Coordinates of C-alpha atoms in Angstrom, one line a residue:
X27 CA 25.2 3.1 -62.7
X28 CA 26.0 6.2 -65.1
X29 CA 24.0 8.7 -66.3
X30 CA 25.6 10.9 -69.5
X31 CA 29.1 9.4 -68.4
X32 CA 28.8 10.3 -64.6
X33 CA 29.2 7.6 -61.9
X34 CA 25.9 8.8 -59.4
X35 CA 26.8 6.2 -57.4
X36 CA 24.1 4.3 -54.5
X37 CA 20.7 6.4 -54.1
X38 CA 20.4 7.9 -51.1
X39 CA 19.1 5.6 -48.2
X40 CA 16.3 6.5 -45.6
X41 CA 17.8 7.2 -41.9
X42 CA 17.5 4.5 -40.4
X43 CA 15.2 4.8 -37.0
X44 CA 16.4 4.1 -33.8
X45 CA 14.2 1.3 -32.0
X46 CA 12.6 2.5 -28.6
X47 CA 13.7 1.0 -25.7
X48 CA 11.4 0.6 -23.0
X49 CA 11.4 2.8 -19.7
X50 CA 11.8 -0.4 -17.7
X51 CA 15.1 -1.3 -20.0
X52 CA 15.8 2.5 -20.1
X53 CA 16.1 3.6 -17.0
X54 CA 17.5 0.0 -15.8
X55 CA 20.0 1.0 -12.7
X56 CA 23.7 1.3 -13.8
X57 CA 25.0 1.8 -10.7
X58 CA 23.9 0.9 -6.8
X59 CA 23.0 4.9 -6.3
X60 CA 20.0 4.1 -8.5
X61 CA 18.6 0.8 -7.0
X62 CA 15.9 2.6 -5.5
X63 CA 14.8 0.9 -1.8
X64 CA 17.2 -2.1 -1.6
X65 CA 19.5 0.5 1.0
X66 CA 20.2 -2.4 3.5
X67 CA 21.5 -4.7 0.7
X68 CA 23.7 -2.1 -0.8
X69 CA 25.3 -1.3 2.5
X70 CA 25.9 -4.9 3.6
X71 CA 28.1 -5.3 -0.3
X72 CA 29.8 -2.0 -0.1
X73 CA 31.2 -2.9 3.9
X74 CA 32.0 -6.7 2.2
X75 CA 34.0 -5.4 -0.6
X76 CA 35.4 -2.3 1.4
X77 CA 36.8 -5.3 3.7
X78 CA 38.0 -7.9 0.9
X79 CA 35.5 -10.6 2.5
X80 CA 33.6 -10.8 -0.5
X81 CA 31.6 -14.7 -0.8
X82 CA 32.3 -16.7 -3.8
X83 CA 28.5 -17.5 -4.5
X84 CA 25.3 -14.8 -3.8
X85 CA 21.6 -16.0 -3.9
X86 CA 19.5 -12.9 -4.7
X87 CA 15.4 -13.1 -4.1
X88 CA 12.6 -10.9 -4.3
X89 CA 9.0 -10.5 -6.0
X90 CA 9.0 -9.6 -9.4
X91 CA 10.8 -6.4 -10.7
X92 CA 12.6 -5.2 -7.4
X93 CA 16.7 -5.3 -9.3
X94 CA 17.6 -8.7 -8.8
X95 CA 19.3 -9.7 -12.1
X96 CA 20.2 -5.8 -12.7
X97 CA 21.6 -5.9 -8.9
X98 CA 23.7 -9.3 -9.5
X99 CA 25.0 -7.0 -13.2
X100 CA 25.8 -4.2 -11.0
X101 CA 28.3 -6.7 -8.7
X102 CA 29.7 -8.5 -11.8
X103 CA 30.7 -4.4 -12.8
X104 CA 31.9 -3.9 -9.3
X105 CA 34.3 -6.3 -9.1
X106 CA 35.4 -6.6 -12.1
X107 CA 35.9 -2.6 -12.3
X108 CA 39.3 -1.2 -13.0
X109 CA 38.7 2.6 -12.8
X110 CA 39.2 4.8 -16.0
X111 CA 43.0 5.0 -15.4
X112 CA 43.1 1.0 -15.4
X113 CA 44.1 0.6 -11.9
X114 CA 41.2 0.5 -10.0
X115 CA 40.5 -2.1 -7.9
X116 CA 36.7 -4.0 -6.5
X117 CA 34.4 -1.2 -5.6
X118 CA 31.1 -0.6 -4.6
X119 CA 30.7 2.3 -7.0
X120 CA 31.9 0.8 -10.5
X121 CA 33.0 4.0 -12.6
X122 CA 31.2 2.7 -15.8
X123 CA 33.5 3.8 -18.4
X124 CA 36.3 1.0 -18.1
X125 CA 36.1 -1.5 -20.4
X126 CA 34.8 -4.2 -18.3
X127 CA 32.0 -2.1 -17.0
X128 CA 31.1 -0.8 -20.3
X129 CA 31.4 -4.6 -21.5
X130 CA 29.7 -6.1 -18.9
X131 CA 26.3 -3.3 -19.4
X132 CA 26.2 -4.2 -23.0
X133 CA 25.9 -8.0 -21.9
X134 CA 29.2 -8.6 -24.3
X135 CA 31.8 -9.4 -21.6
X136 CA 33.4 -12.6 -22.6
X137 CA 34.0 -13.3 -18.5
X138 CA 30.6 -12.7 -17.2
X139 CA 28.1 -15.4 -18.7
X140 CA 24.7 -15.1 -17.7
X141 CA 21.9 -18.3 -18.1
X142 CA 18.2 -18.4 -17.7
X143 CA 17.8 -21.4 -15.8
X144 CA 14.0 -21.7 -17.0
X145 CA 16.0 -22.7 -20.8
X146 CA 18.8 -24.8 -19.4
X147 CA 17.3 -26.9 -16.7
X148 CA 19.6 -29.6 -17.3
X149 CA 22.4 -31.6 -15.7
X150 CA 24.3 -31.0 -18.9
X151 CA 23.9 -26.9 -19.2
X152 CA 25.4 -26.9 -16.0
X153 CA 27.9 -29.7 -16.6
X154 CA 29.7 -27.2 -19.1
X155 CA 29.7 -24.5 -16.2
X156 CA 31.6 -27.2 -13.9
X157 CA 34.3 -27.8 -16.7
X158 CA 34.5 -24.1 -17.6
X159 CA 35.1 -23.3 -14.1
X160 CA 38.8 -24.6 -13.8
X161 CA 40.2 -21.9 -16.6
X162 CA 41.2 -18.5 -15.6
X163 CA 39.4 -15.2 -16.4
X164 CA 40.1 -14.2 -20.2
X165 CA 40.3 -10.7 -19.1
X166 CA 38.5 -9.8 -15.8
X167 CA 39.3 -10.0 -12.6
X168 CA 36.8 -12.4 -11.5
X169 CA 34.9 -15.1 -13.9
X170 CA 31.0 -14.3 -13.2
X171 CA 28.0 -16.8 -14.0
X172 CA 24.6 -14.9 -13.1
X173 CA 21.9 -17.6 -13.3
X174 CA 18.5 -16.3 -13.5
X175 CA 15.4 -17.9 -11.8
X176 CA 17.8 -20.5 -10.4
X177 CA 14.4 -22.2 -8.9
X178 CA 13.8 -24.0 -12.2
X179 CA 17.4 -26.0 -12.2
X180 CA 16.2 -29.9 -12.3
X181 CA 17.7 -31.7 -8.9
X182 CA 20.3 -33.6 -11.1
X183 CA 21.4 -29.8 -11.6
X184 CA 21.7 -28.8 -8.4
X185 CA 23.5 -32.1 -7.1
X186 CA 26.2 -31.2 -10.1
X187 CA 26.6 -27.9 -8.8
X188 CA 27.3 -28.5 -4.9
X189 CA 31.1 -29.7 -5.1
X190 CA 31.9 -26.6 -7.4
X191 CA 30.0 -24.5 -4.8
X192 CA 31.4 -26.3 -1.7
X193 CA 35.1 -25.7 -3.1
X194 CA 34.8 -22.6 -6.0
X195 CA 38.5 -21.8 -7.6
X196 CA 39.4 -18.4 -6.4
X197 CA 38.7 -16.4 -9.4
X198 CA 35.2 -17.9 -9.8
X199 CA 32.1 -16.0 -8.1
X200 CA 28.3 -17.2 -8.6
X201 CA 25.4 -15.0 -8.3
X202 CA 21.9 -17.0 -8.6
X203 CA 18.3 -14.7 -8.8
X204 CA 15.1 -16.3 -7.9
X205 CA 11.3 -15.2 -7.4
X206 CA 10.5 -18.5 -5.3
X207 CA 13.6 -18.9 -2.6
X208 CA 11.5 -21.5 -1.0
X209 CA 12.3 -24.4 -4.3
X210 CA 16.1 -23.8 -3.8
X211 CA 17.7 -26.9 -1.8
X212 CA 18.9 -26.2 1.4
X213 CA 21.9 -27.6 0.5
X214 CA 22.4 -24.9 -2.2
X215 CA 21.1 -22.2 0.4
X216 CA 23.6 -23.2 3.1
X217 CA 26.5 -22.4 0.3
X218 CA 25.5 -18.6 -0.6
X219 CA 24.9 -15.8 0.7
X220 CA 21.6 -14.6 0.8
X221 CA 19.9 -11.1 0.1
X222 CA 16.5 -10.3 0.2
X223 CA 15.4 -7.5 -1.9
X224 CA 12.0 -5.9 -0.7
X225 CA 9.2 -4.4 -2.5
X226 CA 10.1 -1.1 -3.0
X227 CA 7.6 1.3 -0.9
X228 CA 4.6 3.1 -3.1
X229 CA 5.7 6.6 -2.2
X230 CA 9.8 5.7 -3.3
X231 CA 8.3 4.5 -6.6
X232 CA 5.7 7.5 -6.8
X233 CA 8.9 9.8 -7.1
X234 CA 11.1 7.4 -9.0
X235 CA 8.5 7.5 -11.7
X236 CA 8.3 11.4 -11.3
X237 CA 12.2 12.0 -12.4
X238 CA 11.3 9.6 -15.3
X239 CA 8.8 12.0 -16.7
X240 CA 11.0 14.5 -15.6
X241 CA 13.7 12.7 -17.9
X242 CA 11.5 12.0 -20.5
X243 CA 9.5 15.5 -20.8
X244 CA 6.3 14.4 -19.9
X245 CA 4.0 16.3 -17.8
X246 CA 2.0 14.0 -15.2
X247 CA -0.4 14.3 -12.2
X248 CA 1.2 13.0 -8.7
X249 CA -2.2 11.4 -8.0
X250 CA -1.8 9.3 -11.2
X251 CA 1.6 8.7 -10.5
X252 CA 0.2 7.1 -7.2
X253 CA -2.3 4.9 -8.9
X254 CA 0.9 3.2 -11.0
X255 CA 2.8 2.9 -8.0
X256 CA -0.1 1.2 -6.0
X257 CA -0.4 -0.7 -9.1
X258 CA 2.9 -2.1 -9.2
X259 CA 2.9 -3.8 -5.7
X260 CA 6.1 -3.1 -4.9
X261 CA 8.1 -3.3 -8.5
X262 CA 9.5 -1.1 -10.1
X263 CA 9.6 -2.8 -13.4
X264 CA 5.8 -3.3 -13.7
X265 CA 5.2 0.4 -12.2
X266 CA 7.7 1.6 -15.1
X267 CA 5.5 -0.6 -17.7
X268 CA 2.6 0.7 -16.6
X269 CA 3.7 4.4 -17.0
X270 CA 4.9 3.4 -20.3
X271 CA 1.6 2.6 -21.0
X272 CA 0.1 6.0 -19.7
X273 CA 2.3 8.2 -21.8
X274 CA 1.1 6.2 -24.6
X275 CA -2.6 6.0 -23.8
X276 CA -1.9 10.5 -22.8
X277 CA -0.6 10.7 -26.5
X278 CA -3.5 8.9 -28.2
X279 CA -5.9 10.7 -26.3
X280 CA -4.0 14.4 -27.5
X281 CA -3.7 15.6 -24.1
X282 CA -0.3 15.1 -23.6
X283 CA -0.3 14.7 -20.0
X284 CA -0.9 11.6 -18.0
X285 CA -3.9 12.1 -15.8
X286 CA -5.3 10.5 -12.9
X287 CA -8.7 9.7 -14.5
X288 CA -6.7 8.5 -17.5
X289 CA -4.7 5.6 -15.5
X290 CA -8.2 5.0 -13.7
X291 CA -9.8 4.4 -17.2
X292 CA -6.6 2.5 -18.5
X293 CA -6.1 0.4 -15.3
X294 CA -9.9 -0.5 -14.7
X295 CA -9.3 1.0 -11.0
X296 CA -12.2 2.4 -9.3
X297 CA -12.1 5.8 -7.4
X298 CA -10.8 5.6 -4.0
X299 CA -12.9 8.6 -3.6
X300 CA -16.0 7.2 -4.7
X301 CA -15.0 4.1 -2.8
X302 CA -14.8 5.6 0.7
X303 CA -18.6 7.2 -0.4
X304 CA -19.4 4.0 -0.8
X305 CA -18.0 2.9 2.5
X306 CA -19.6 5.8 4.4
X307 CA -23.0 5.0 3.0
X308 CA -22.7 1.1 4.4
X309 CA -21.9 2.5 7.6
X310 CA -24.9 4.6 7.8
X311 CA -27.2 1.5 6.4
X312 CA -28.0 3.5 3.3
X313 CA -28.9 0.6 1.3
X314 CA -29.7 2.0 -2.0
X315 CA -27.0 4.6 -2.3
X316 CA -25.0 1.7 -1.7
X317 CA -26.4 0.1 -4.5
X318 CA -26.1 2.8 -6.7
X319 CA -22.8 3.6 -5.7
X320 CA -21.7 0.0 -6.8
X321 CA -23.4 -0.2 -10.0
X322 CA -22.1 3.3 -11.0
X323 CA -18.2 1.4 -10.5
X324 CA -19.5 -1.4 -12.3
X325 CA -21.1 1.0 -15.0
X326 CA -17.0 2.9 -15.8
X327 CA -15.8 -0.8 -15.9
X328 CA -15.0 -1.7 -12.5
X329 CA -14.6 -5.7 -11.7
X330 CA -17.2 -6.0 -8.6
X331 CA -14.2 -8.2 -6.8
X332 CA -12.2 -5.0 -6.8
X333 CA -14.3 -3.1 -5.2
X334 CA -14.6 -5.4 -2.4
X335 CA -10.6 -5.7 -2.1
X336 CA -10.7 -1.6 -2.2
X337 CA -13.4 -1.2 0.7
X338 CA -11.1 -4.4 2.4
X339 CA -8.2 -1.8 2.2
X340 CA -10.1 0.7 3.6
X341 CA -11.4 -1.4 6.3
X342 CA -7.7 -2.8 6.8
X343 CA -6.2 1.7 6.8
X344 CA -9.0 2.5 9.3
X345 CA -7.3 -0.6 11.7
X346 CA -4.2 0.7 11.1
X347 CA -5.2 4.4 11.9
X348 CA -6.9 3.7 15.1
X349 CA -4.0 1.6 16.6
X350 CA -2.4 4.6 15.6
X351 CA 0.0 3.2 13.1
X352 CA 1.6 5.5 10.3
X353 CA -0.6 5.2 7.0
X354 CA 0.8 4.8 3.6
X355 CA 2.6 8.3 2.5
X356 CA 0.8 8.1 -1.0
X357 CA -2.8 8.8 0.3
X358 CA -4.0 11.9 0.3
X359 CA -4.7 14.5 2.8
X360 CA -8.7 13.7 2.0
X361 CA -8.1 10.2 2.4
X362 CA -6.0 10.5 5.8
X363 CA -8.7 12.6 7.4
X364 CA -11.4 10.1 6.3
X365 CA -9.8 7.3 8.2
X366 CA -8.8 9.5 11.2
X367 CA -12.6 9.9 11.4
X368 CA -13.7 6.6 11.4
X369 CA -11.2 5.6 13.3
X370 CA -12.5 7.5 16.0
X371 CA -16.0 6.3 15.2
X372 CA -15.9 2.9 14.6
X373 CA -14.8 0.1 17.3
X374 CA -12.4 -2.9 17.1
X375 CA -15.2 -5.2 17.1
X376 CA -16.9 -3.5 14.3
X377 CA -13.6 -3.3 12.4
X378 CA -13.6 -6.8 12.9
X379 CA -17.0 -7.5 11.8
X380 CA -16.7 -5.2 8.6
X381 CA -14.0 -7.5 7.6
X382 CA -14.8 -10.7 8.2
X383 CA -18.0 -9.8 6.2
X384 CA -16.2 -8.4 3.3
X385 CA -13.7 -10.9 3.1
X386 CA -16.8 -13.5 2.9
X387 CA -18.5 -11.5 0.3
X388 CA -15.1 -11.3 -1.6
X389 CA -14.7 -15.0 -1.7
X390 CA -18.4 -15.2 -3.3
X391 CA -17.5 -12.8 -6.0
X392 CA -14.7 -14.4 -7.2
X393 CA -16.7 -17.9 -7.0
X394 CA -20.2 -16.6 -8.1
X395 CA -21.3 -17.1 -11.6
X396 CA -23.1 -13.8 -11.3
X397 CA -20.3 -11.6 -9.8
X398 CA -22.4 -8.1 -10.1
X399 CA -25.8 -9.8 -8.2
X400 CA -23.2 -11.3 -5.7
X401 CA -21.5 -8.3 -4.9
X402 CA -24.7 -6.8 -4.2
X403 CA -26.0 -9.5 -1.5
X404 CA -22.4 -8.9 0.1
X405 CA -23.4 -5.1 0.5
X406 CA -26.8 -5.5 1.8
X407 CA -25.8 -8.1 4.4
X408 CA -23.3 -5.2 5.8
X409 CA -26.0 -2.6 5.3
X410 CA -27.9 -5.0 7.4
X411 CA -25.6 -6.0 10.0
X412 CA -24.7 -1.8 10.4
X413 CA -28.2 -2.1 11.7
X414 CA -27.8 -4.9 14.5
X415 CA -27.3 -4.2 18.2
X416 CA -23.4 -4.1 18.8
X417 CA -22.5 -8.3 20.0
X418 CA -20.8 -6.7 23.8
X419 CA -23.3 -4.3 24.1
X420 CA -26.1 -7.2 23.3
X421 CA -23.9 -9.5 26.0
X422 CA -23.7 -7.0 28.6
X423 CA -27.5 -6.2 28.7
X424 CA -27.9 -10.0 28.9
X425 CA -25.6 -10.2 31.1
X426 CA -27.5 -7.1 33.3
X427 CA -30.7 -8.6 33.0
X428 CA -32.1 -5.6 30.4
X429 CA -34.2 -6.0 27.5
X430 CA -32.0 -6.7 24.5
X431 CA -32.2 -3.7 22.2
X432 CA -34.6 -4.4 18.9
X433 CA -33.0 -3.9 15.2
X434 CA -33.1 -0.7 13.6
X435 CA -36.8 -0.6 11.6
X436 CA -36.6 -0.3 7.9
X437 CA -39.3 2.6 8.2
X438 CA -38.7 4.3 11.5
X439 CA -42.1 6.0 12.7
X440 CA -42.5 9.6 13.2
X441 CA -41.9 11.5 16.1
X442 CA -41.6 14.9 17.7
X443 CA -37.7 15.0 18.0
X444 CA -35.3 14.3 20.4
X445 CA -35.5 16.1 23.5
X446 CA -31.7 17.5 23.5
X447 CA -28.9 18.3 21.2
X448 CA -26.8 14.9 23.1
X449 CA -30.4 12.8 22.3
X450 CA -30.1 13.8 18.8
X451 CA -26.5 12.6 18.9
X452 CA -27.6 9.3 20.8
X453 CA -30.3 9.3 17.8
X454 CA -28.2 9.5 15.0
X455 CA -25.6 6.9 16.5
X456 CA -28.3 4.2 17.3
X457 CA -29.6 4.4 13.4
X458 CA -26.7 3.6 12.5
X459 CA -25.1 7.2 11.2
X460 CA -21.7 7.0 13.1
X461 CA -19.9 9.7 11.0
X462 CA -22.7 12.1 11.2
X463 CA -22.7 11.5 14.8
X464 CA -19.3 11.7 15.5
X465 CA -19.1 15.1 13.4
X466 CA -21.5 16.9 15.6
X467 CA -20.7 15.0 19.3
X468 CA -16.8 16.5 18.6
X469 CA -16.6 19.4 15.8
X470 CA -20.2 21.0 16.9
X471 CA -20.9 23.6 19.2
X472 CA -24.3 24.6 20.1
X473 CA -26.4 27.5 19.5
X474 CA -29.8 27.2 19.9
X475 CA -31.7 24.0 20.0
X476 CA -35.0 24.4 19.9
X477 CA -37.3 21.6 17.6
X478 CA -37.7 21.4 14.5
X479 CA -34.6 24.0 14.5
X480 CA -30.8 23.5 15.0
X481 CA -28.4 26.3 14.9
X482 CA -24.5 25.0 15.4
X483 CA -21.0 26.6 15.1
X484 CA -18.7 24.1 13.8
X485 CA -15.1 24.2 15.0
X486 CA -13.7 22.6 11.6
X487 CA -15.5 22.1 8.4
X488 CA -18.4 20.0 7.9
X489 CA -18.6 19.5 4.5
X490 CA -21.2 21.4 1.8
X491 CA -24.1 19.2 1.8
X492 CA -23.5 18.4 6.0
X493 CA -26.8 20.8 6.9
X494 CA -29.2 20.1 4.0
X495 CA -28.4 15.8 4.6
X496 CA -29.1 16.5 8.0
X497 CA -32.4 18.4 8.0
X498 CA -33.3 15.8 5.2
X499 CA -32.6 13.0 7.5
X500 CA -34.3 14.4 10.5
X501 CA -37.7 15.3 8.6
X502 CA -37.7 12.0 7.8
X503 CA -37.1 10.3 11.3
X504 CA -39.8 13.0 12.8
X505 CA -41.7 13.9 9.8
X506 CA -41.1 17.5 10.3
X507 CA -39.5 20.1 8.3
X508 CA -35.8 20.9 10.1
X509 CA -34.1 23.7 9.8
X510 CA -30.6 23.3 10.4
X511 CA -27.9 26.2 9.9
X512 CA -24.9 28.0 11.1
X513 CA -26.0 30.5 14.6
X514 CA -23.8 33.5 15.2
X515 CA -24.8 33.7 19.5
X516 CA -23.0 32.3 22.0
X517 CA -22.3 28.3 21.7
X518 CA -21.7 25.4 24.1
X519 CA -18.8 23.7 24.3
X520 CA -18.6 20.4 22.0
X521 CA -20.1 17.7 24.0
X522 CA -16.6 16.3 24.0
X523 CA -15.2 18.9 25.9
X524 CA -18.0 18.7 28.2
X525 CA -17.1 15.1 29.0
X526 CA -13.7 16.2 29.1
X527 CA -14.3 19.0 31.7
X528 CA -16.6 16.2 33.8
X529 CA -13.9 13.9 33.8
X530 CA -11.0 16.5 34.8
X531 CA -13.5 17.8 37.7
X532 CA -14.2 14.2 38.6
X533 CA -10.3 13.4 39.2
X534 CA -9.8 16.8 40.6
X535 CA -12.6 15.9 43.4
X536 CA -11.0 12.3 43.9
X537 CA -7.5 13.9 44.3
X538 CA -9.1 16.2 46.7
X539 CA -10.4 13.8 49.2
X540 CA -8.3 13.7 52.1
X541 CA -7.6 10.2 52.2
X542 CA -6.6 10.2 48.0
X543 CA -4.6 13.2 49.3
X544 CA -2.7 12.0 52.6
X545 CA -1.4 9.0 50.4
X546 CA -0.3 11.1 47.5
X547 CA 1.8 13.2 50.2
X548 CA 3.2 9.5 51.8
X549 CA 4.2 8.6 48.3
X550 CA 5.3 11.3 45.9
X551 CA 5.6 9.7 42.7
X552 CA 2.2 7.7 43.2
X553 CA -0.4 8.6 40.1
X554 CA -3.6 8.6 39.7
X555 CA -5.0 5.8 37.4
X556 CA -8.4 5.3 37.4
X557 CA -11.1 5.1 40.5
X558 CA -14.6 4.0 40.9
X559 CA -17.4 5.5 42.4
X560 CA -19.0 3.5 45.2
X561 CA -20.8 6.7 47.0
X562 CA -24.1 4.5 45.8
X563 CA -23.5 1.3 47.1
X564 CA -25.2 0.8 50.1

């Protein structure tokens, strides 16, 4: 085209934008370093190759997401790695420059063939394998098929693929990925070697996802970086998606930063914190805080059935914490504490009860055709069984000819107040208000007791609404006004450490007697265990 005699040549084209690759393609591990939490694997490969006892044929399988077609790329690049100067031999930390590695990354390497076995099912797909097999590499050092999801081969597939597995040429190695290891034939099994990558642990993915942010410049909360990890159960691919998503939903909201309420909102998760409220108020048989609680979840969007699965977590953590078990490293100081707490509160066969009963009202939600009104019932029938005599405690009165203990009344009738600070403690734990209880039995230290007032000195916080709940609660179990505050005189020691001073004057009496104390002296390294008082048996 001319213009007064002048070639102008082509108009000037638009730069051309660059499509955006997702974090879970982005940040897709190029070298074993970065598979995050598959240590035990990595180890196992870098002693087999270290010793040239490397198998011709690896099965790789794990739940969704946890690197098993990006681990079976990383050892097509390992052995097939030549170094930058060319001469570089199998190694456990391919350099990523060479040809081959930079080939193989790109997915363009004309010796490394990778098949979705959920497309080519067939006895001919891998028919075409079994005749390729018997020509050399082109250029690597090894020929390479990665077959994905190796589960959905047909049988006629797998029968073809036996001989060529039994017998492999030498420069022929097969790495298979599946998500369901159990629809593999033994017969294939037998043939490879097996990995099995693990979920990848919350509080490894919690800081994964933090260097991403870091990498990508965006600014994010650790407690929403928590909720994605819980999120992903395990995979880091889904975890990496669901960040993806945050960013997005941070930038459309103009905040910029990815917050924890955010991921709750985008996620439909419900607040653990509001959760273990919710948990504290079924232990004390608050029935319609309970039911408020609930509704306000089901208000912001919360599925009723996760709430149950939430307070069966909870349940589940307060197990764990009072067999003393380590807790998950992503909860928070709040939430450790919590379950410390109730772990010293509640018993085994409570645990147990909570559960069964939550896992019964979980299986109604998700069967009801009114999920909200079932989830409901679930709650009151645990508000109501908090209020039911313990099942051994009920046995052993039985069992002791006593009068078995009535259930708590729904409208308890006035009275003057307990006679002692430990009867108010008794009190509190027989209506059912174990945490409020526990608080003042272990963390209180009396003042001056003296009804309708209370004056304590807490050796650790109680909380900001502790003494107003209180006073509340006792005005309406004697229908008097309470006054319950903080005393400055001299305090009592916790009931605790009064039952722990009985019990250490108890076994310093028994070790006293001369008997107890003529057999220590036969035996030296004889110990105390336990005893029983029989002074009242006559």
């Amino acid at each position: 085209m001319t213009d007064g005699g002048f070639d102008l040549g082509e108009p000037p084209q638009p730069a051309r934008a660059e499509a955006y690759r997702v974090l879970a393609r982005k940040y897709r591990p190029q070298t074993f370093a970065a598979l995050i939490g598959q240590d035990a694997m990595v180890q196992t490969l870098a002693n087999a190759i270290r010793r040239d006892r490397i198998a011709h044929a690896f099965l790789l399988t794990g739940v969704r997401g946890v690197g098993k077609t990006s681990t079976a790329r990383l050892i097509a690049k390992g052995l097939n790695c030549i170094g930058p100067d060319g001469n570089g031999g199998p190694t456990i930390e391919p350099c990523g420059v060479c040809e081959p590695c930079r080939a193989i990354a790109e997915g363009r390497h004309i010796d490394v063939v990778e098949m979705d076995a959920a497309s080519h099912t067939g006895i001919d797909d891998i028919r075409e394998i079994i005749e390729a097999v018997r020509y050399a590499a082109v250029s690597a050092r090894y020929k390479i098929y990665i077959i994905d999801e190796v589960h959905m081969l047909s049988k006629a597939a797998f029968n073809g693929l036996l001989k060529t597995l039994e017998e492999p040429p030498p420069h022929v190695k097969f790495l298979f990925a599946t998500t369901e290891v159990n629809k593999v034939p033994v017969t294939v099994l037998s043939r490879c070697q097996r990995f099995d990558l693990r979920r990848i642990p919350a509080d490894m993915l919690a800081a994964h996802f933090a260097w991403v942010c870091g990498e990508e410049q965006v600014s994010a909360e650790p407690e929403a970086l928590a909720l994605i990890a819980r999120a992903a159960e395990g995979s880091a691919r889904d975890g990496l998606s669901i960040l993806d998503q945050a960013i997005a939903h941070a930038a459309m909201e103009g905040e910029g930063r990815v917050t924890a309420a955010a991921v709750r909102a985008m996620l439909g998760l419900s607040d653990r914190g509001a959760i273990r409220a919710l948990f504290a108020m079924l232990l004390e048989g608050d029935a319609p805080g309970a039911l408020a609680g609930l509704r306000q979840q089901y208000d912001l969007g919360v599925d009723p059935g996760a709430v149950l699965r939430i307070l069966l977590e909870t349940v589940h953590a307060v197990t764990l914490a009072k067999v003393r078990r380590e807790g998950d490293p992503a909860q928070s100081e709040e939430e450790r504490e919590a379950l410390a707490n109730w772990s010293a509160g509640l018993s085994f066969a409570t645990l147990h009860r909570l559960w069964q009963l939550l896992l019964k009202g979980h299986d109604e939600v998700q069967r009801a055709a009114l999920p909200i009104e079932a989830c409901e019932m679930a709650l009151l029938r645990i508000v109501y069984a908090a209020s039911l005599p313990d099942p051994a405690d009920l046995v052993r009165r039985l069992a002791n000819g006593e009068e078995a203990p009535a259930a708590q009344p729904t409208a308890p009738s006035p009275q003057s107040g307990p006679a002692s600070f430990a009867a108010l403690v008794d009190l509190l734990a027989a209506r059912g208000k174990h945490q409020w209880a526990l608080r003042l039995h272990d963390d209180v230290r009396l003042v001056r007791y003296a009804p309708p007032e209370l004056e304590i000195a807490p050796v650790r916080p109680l909380g900001a609404d502790f003494h107003r709940e209180l006073a509340g609660w006792l005005k309406a179990e004697t229908g008097q006004a309470w006054r319950v505050a903080e005393g400055d005189g001299p305090a009592e020691l916790t009931l605790k450490e009064q039952e722990t001073a009985r019990e250490a004057a108890a076994r310093d009496a028994v070790l006293a007697a001369p008997n107890v104390r003529a057999i220590i002296e036969a035996f030296p390294e004889a110990e105390l265990i336990g005893w029983t008082d029989n002074r009242s048996a006559a």
